[in-house]
PDB file with one MODEL, atoms N, CA, C and O in Angstrom:
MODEL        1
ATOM      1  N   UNK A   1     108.825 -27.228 -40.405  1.00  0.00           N
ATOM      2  CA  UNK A   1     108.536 -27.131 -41.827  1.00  0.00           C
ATOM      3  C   UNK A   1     107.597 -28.261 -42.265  1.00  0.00           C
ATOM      4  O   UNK A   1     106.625 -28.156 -43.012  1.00  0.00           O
ATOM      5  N   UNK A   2     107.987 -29.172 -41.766  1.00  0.00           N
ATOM      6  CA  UNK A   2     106.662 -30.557 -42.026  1.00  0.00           C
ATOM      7  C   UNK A   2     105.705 -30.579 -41.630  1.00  0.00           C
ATOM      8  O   UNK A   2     104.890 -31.193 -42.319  1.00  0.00           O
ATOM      9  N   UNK A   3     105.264 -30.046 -40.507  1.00  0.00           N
ATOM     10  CA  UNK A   3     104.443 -29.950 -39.672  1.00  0.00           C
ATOM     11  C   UNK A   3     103.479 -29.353 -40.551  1.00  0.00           C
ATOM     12  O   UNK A   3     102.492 -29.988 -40.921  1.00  0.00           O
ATOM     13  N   UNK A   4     103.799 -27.661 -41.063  1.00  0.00           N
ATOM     14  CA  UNK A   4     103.286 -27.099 -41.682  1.00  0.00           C
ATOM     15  C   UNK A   4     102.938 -27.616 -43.117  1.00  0.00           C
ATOM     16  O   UNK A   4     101.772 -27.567 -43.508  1.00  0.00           O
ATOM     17  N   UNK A   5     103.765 -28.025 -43.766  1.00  0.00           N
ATOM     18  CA  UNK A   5     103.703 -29.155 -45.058  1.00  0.00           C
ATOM     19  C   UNK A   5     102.682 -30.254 -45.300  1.00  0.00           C
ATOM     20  O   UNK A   5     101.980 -30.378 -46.304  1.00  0.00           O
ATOM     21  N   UNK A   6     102.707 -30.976 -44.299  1.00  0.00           N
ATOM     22  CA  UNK A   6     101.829 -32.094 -43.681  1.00  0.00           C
ATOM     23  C   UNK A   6     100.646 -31.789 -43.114  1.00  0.00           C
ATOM     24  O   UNK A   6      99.998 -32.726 -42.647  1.00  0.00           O
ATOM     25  N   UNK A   7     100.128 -30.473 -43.032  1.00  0.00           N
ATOM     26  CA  UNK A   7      99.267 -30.247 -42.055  1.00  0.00           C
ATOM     27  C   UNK A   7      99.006 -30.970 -40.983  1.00  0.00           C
ATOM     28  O   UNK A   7      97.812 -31.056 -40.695  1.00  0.00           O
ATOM     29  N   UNK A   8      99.927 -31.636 -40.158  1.00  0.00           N
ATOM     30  CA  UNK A   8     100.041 -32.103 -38.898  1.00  0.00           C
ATOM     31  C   UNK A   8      99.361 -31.031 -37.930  1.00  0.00           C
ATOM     32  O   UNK A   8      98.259 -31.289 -37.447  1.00  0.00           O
ATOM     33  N   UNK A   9     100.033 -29.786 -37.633  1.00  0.00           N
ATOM     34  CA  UNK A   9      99.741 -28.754 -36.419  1.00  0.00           C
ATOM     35  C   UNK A   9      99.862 -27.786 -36.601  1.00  0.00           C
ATOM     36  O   UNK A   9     101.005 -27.623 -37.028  1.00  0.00           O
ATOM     37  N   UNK A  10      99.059 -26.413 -36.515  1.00  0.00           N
ATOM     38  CA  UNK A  10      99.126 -25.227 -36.251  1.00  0.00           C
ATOM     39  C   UNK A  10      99.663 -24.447 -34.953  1.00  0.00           C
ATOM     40  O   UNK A  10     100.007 -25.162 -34.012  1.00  0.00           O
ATOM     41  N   UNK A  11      99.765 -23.122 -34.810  1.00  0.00           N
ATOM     42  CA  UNK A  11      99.556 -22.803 -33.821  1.00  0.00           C
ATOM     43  C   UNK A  11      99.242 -21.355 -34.268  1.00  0.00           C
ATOM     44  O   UNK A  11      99.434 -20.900 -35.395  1.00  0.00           O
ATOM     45  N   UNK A  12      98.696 -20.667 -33.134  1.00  0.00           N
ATOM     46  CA  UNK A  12      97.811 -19.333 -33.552  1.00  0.00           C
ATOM     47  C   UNK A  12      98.315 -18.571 -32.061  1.00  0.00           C
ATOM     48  O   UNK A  12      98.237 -19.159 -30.983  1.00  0.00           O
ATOM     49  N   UNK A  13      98.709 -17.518 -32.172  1.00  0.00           N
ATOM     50  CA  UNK A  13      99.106 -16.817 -31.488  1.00  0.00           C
ATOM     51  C   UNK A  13      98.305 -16.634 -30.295  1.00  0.00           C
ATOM     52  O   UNK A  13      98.580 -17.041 -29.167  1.00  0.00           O
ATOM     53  N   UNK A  14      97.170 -15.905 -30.701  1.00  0.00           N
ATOM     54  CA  UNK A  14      96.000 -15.811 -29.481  1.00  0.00           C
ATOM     55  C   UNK A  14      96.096 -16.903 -28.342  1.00  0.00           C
ATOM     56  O   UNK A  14      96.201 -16.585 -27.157  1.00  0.00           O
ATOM     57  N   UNK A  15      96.055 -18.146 -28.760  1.00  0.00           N
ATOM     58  CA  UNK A  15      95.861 -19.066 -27.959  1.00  0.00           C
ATOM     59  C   UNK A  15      97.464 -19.289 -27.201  1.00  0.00           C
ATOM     60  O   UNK A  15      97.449 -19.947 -26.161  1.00  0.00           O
ATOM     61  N   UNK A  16      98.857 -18.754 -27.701  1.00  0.00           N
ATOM     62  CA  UNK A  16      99.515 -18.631 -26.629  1.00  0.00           C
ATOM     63  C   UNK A  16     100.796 -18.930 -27.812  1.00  0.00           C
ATOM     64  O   UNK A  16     100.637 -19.568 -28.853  1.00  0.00           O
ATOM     65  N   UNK A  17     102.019 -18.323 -27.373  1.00  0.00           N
ATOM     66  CA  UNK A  17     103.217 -19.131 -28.085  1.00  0.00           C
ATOM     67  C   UNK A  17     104.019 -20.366 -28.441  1.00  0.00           C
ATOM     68  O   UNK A  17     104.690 -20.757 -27.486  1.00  0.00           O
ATOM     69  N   UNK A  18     104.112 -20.908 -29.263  1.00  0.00           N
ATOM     70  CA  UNK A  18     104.569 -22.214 -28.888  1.00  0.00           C
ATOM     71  C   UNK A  18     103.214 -23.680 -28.375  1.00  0.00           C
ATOM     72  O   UNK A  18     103.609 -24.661 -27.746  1.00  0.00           O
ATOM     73  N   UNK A  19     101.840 -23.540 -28.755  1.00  0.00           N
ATOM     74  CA  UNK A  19     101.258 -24.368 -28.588  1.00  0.00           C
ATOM     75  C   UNK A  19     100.498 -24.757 -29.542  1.00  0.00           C
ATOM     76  O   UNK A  19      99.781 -24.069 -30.269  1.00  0.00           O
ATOM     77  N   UNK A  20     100.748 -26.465 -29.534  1.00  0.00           N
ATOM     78  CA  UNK A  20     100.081 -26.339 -30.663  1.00  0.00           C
ATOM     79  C   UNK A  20      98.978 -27.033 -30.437  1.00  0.00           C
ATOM     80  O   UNK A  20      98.635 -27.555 -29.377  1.00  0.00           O
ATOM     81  N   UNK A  21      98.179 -27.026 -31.921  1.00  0.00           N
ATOM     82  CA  UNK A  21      96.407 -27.577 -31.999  1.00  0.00           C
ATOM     83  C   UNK A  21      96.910 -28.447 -33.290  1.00  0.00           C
ATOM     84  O   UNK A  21      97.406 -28.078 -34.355  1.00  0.00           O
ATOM     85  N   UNK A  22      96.574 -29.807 -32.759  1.00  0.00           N
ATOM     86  CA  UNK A  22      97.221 -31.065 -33.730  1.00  0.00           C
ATOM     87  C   UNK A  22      96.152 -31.201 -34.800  1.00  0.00           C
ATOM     88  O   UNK A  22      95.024 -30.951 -34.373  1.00  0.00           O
ATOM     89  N   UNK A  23      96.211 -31.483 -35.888  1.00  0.00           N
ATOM     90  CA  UNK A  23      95.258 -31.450 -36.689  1.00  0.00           C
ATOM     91  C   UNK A  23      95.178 -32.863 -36.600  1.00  0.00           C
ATOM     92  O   UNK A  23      96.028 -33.614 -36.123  1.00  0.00           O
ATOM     93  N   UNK A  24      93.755 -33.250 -37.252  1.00  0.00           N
ATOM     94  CA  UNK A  24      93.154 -34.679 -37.710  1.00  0.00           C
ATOM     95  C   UNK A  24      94.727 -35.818 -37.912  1.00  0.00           C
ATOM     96  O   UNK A  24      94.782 -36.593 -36.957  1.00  0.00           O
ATOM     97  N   UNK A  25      95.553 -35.958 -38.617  1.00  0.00           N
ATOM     98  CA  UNK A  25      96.689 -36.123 -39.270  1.00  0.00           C
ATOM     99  C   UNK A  25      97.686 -36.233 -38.293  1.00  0.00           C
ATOM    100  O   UNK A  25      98.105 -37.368 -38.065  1.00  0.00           O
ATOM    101  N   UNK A  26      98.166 -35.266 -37.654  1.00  0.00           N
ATOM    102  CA  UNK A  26      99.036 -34.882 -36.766  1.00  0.00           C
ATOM    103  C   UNK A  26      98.610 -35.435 -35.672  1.00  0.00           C
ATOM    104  O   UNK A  26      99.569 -35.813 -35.000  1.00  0.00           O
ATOM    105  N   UNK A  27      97.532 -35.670 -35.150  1.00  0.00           N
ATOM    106  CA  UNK A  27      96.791 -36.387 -33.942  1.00  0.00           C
ATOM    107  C   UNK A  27      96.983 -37.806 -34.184  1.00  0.00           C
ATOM    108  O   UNK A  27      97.623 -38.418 -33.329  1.00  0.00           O
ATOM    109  N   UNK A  28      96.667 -38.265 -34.913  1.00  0.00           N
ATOM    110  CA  UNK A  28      96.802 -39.669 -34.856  1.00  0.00           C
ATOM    111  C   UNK A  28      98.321 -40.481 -35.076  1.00  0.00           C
ATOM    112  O   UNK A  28      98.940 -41.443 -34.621  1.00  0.00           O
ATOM    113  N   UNK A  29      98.420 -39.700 -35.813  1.00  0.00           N
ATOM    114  CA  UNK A  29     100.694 -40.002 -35.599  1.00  0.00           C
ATOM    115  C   UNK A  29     100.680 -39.287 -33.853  1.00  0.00           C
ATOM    116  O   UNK A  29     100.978 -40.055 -32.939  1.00  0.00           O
ATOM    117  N   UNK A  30     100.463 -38.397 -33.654  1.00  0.00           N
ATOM    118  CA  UNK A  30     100.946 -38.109 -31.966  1.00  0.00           C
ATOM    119  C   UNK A  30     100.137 -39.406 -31.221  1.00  0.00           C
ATOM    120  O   UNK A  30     100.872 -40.098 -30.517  1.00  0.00           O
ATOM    121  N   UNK A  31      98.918 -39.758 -31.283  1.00  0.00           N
ATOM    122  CA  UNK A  31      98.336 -40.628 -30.847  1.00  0.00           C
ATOM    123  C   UNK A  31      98.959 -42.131 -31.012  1.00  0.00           C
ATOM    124  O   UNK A  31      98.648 -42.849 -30.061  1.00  0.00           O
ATOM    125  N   UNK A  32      99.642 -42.672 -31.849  1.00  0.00           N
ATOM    126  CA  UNK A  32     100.314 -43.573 -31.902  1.00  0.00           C
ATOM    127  C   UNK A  32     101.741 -44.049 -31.500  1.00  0.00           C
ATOM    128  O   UNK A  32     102.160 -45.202 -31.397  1.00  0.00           O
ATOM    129  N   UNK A  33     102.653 -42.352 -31.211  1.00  0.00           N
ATOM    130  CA  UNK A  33     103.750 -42.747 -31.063  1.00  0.00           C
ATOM    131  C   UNK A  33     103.269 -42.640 -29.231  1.00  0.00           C
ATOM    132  O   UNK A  33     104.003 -43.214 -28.427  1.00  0.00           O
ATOM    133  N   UNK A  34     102.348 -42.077 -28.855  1.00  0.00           N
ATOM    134  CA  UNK A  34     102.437 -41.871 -27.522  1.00  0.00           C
ATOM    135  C   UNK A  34     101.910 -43.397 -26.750  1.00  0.00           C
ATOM    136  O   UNK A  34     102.310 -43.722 -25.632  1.00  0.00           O
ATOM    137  N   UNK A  35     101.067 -44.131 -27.477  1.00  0.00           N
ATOM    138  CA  UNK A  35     100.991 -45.436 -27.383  1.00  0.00           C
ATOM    139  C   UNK A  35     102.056 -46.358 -27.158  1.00  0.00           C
ATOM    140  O   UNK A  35     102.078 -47.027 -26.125  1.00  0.00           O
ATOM    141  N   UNK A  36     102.940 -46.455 -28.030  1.00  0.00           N
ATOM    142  CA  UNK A  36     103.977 -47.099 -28.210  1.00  0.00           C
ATOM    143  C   UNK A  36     105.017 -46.382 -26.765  1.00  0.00           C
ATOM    144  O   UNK A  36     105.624 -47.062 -25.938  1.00  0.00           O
ATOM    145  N   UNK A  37     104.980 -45.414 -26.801  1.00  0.00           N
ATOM    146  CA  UNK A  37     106.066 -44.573 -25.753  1.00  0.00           C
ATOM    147  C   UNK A  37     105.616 -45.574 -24.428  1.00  0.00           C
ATOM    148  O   UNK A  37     106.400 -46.199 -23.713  1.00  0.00           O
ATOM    149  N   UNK A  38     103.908 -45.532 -24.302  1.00  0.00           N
ATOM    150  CA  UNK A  38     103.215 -45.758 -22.827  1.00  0.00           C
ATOM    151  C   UNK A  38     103.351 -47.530 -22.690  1.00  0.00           C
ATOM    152  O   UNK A  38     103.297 -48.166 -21.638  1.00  0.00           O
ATOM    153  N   UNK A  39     103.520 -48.019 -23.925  1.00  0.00           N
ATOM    154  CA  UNK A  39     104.088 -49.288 -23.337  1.00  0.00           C
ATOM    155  C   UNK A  39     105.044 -50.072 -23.091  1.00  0.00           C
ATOM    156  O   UNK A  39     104.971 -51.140 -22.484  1.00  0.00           O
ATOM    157  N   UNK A  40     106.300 -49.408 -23.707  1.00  0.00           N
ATOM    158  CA  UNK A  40     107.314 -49.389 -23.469  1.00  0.00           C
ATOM    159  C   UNK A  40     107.818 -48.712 -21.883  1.00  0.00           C
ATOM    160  O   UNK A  40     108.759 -49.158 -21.226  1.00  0.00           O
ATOM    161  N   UNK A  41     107.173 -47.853 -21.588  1.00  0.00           N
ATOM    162  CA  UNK A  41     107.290 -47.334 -19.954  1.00  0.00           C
ATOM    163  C   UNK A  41     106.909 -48.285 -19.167  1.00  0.00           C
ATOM    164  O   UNK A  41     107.606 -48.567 -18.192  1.00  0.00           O
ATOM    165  N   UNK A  42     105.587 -49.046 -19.467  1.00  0.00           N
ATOM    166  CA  UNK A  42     104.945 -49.832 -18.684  1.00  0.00           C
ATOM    167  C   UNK A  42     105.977 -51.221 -18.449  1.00  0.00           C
ATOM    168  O   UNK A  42     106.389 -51.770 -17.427  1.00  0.00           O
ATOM    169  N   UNK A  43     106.175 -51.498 -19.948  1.00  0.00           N
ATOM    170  CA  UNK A  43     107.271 -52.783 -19.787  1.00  0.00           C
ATOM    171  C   UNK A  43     108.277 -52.732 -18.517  1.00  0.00           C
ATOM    172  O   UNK A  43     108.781 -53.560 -17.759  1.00  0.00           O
ATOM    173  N   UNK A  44     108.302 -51.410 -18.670  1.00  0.00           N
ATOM    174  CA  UNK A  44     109.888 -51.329 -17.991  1.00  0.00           C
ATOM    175  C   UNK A  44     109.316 -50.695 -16.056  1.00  0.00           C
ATOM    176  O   UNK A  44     110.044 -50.231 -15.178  1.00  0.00           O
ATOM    177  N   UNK A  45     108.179 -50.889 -16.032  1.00  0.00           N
ATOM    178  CA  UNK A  45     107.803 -50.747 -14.441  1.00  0.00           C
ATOM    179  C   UNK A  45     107.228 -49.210 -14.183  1.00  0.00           C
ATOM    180  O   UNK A  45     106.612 -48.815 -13.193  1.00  0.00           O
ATOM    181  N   UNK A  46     107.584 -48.518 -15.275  1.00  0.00           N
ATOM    182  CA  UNK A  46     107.195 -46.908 -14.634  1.00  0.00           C
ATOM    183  C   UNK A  46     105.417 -46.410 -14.965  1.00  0.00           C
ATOM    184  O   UNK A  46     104.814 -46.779 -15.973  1.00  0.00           O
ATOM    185  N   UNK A  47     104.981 -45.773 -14.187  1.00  0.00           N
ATOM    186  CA  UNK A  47     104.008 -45.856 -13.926  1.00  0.00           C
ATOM    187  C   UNK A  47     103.393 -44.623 -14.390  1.00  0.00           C
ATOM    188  O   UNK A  47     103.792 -43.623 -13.793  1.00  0.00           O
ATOM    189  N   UNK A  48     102.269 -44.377 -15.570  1.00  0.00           N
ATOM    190  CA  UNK A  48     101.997 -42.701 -15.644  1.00  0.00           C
ATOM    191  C   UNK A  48     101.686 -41.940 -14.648  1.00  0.00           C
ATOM    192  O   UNK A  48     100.986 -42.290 -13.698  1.00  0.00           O
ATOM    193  N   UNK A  49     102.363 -40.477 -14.860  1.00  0.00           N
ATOM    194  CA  UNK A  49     101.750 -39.700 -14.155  1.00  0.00           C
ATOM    195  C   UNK A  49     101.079 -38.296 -14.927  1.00  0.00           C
ATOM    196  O   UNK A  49     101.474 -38.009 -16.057  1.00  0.00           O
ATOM    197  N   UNK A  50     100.320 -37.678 -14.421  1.00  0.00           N
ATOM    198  CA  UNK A  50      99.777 -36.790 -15.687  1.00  0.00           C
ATOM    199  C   UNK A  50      99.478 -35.293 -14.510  1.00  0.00           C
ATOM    200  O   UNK A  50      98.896 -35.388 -13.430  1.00  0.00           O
ATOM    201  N   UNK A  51      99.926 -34.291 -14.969  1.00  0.00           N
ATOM    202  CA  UNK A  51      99.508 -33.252 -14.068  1.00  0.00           C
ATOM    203  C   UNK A  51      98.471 -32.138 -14.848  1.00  0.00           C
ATOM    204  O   UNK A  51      97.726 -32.311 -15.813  1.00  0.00           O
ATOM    205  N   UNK A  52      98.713 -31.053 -14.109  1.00  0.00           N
ATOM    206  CA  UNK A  52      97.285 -30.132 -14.770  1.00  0.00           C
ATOM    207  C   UNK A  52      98.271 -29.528 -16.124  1.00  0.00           C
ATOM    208  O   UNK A  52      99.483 -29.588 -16.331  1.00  0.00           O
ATOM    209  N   UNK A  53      97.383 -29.064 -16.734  1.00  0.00           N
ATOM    210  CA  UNK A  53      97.878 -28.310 -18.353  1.00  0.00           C
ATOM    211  C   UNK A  53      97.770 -26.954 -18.275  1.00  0.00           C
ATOM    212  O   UNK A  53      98.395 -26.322 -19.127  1.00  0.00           O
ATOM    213  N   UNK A  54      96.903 -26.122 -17.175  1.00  0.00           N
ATOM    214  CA  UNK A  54      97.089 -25.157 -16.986  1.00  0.00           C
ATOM    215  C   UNK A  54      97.804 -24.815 -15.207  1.00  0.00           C
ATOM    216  O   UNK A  54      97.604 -25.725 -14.403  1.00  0.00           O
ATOM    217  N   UNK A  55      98.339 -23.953 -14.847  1.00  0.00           N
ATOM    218  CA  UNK A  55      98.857 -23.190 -13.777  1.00  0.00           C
ATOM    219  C   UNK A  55      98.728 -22.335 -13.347  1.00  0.00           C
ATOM    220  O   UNK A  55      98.653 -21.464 -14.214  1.00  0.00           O
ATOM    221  N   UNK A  56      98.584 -21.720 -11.811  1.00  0.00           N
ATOM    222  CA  UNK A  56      98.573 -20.524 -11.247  1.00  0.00           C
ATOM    223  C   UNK A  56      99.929 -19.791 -11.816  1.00  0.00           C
ATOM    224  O   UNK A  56     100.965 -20.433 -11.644  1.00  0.00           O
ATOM    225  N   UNK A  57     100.014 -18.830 -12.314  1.00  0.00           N
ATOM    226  CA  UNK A  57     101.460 -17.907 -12.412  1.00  0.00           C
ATOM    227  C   UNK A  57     102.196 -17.964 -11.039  1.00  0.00           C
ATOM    228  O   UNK A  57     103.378 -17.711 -11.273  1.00  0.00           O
ATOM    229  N   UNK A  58     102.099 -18.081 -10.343  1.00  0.00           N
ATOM    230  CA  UNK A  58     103.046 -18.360  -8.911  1.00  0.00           C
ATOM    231  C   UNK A  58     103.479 -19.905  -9.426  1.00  0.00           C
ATOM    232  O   UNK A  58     104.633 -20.006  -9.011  1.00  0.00           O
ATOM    233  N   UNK A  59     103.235 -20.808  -9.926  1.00  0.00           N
ATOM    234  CA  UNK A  59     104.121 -21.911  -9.999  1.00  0.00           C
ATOM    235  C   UNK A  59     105.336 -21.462 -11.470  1.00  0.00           C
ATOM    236  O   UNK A  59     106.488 -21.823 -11.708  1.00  0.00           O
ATOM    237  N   UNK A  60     104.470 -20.629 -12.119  1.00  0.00           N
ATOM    238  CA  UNK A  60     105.816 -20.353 -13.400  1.00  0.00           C
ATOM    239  C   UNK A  60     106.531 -19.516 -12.665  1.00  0.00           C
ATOM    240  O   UNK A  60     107.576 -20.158 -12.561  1.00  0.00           O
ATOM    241  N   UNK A  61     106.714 -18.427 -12.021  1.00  0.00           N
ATOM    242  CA  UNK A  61     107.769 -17.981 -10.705  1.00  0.00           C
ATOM    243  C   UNK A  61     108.752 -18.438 -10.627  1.00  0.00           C
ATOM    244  O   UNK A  61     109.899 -18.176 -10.987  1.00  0.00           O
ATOM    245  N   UNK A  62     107.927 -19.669  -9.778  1.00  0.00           N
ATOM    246  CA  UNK A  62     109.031 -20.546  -8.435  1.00  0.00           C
ATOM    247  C   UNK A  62     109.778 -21.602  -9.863  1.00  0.00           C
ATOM    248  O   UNK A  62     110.716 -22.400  -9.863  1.00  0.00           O
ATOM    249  N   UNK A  63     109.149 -21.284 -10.600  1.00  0.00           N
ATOM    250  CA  UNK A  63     109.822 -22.929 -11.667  1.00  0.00           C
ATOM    251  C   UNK A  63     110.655 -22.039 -12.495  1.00  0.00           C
ATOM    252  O   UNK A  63     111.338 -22.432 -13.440  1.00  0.00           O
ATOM    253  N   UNK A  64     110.568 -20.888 -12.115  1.00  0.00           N
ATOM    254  CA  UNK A  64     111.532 -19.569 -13.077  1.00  0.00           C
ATOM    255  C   UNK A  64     111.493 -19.768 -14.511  1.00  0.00           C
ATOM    256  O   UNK A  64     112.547 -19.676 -15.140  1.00  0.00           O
ATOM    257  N   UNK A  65     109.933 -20.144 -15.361  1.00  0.00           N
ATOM    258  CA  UNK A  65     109.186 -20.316 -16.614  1.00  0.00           C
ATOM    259  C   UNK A  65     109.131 -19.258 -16.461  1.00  0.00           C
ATOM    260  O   UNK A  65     110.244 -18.832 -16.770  1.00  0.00           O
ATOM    261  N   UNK A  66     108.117 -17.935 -15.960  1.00  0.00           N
ATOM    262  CA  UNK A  66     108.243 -17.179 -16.111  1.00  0.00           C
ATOM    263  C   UNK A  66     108.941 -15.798 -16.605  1.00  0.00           C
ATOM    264  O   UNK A  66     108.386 -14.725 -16.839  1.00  0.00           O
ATOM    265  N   UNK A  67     110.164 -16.093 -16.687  1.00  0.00           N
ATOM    266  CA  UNK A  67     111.115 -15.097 -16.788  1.00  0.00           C
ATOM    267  C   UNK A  67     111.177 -15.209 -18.858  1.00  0.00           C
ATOM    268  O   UNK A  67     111.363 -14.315 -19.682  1.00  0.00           O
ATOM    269  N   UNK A  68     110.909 -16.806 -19.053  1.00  0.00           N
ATOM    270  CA  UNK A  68     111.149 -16.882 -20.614  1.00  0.00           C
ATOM    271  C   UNK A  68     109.716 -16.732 -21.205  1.00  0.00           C
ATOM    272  O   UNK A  68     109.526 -16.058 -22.217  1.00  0.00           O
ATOM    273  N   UNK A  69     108.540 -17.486 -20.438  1.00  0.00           N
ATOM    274  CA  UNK A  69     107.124 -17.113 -21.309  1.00  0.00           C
ATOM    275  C   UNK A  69     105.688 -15.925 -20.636  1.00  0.00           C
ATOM    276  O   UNK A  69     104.495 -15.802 -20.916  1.00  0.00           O
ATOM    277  N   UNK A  70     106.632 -15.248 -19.661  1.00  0.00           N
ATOM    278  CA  UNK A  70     105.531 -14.527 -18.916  1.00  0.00           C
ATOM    279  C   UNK A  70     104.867 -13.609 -19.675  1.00  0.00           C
ATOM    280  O   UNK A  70     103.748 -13.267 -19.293  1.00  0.00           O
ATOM    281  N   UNK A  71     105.448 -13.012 -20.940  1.00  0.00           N
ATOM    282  CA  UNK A  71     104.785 -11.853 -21.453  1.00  0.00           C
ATOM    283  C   UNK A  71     103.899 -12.520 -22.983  1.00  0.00           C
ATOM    284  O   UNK A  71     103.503 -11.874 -23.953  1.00  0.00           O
ATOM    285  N   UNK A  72     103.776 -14.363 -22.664  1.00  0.00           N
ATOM    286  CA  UNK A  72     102.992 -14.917 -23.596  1.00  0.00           C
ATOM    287  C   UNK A  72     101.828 -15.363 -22.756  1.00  0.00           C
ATOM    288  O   UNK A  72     100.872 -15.935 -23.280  1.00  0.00           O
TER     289      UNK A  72
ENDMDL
END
């Protein structure tokens, strides 16, 4: 409801269920708390790791994602 209120983030179907496109607003609050998150990890020894954002459908399968977002 804030999100939408705030114009923080949309999301638009086409582009998929459940994803969102952060607006101007919403980006820079996500951009700040993720700052704070990444140095607090760092303090504490853990190290980023970052993987791909998209997937072959054989990994939503085997990770049994598929079964809840395959027909998105």
């Amino acid at each position: 409801k804030l999100g939408n209120e705030l114009n923080l983030f949309m999301f638009d179907e086409e582009a998929g269920a459940g994803l969102p496109f952060w607006m101007p607003n919403g980006a820079r609050i996500r951009s700040k708390l993720e700052n704070i998150l990444y140095k607090a990890h760092r303090k504490r020894g853990y190290e980023p790791v970052k993987g791909p954002e998209i997937l072959k459908s054989d990994m939503w399968h085997t990770s049994g994602h598929c079964a809840c977002y395959g027909e998105n």
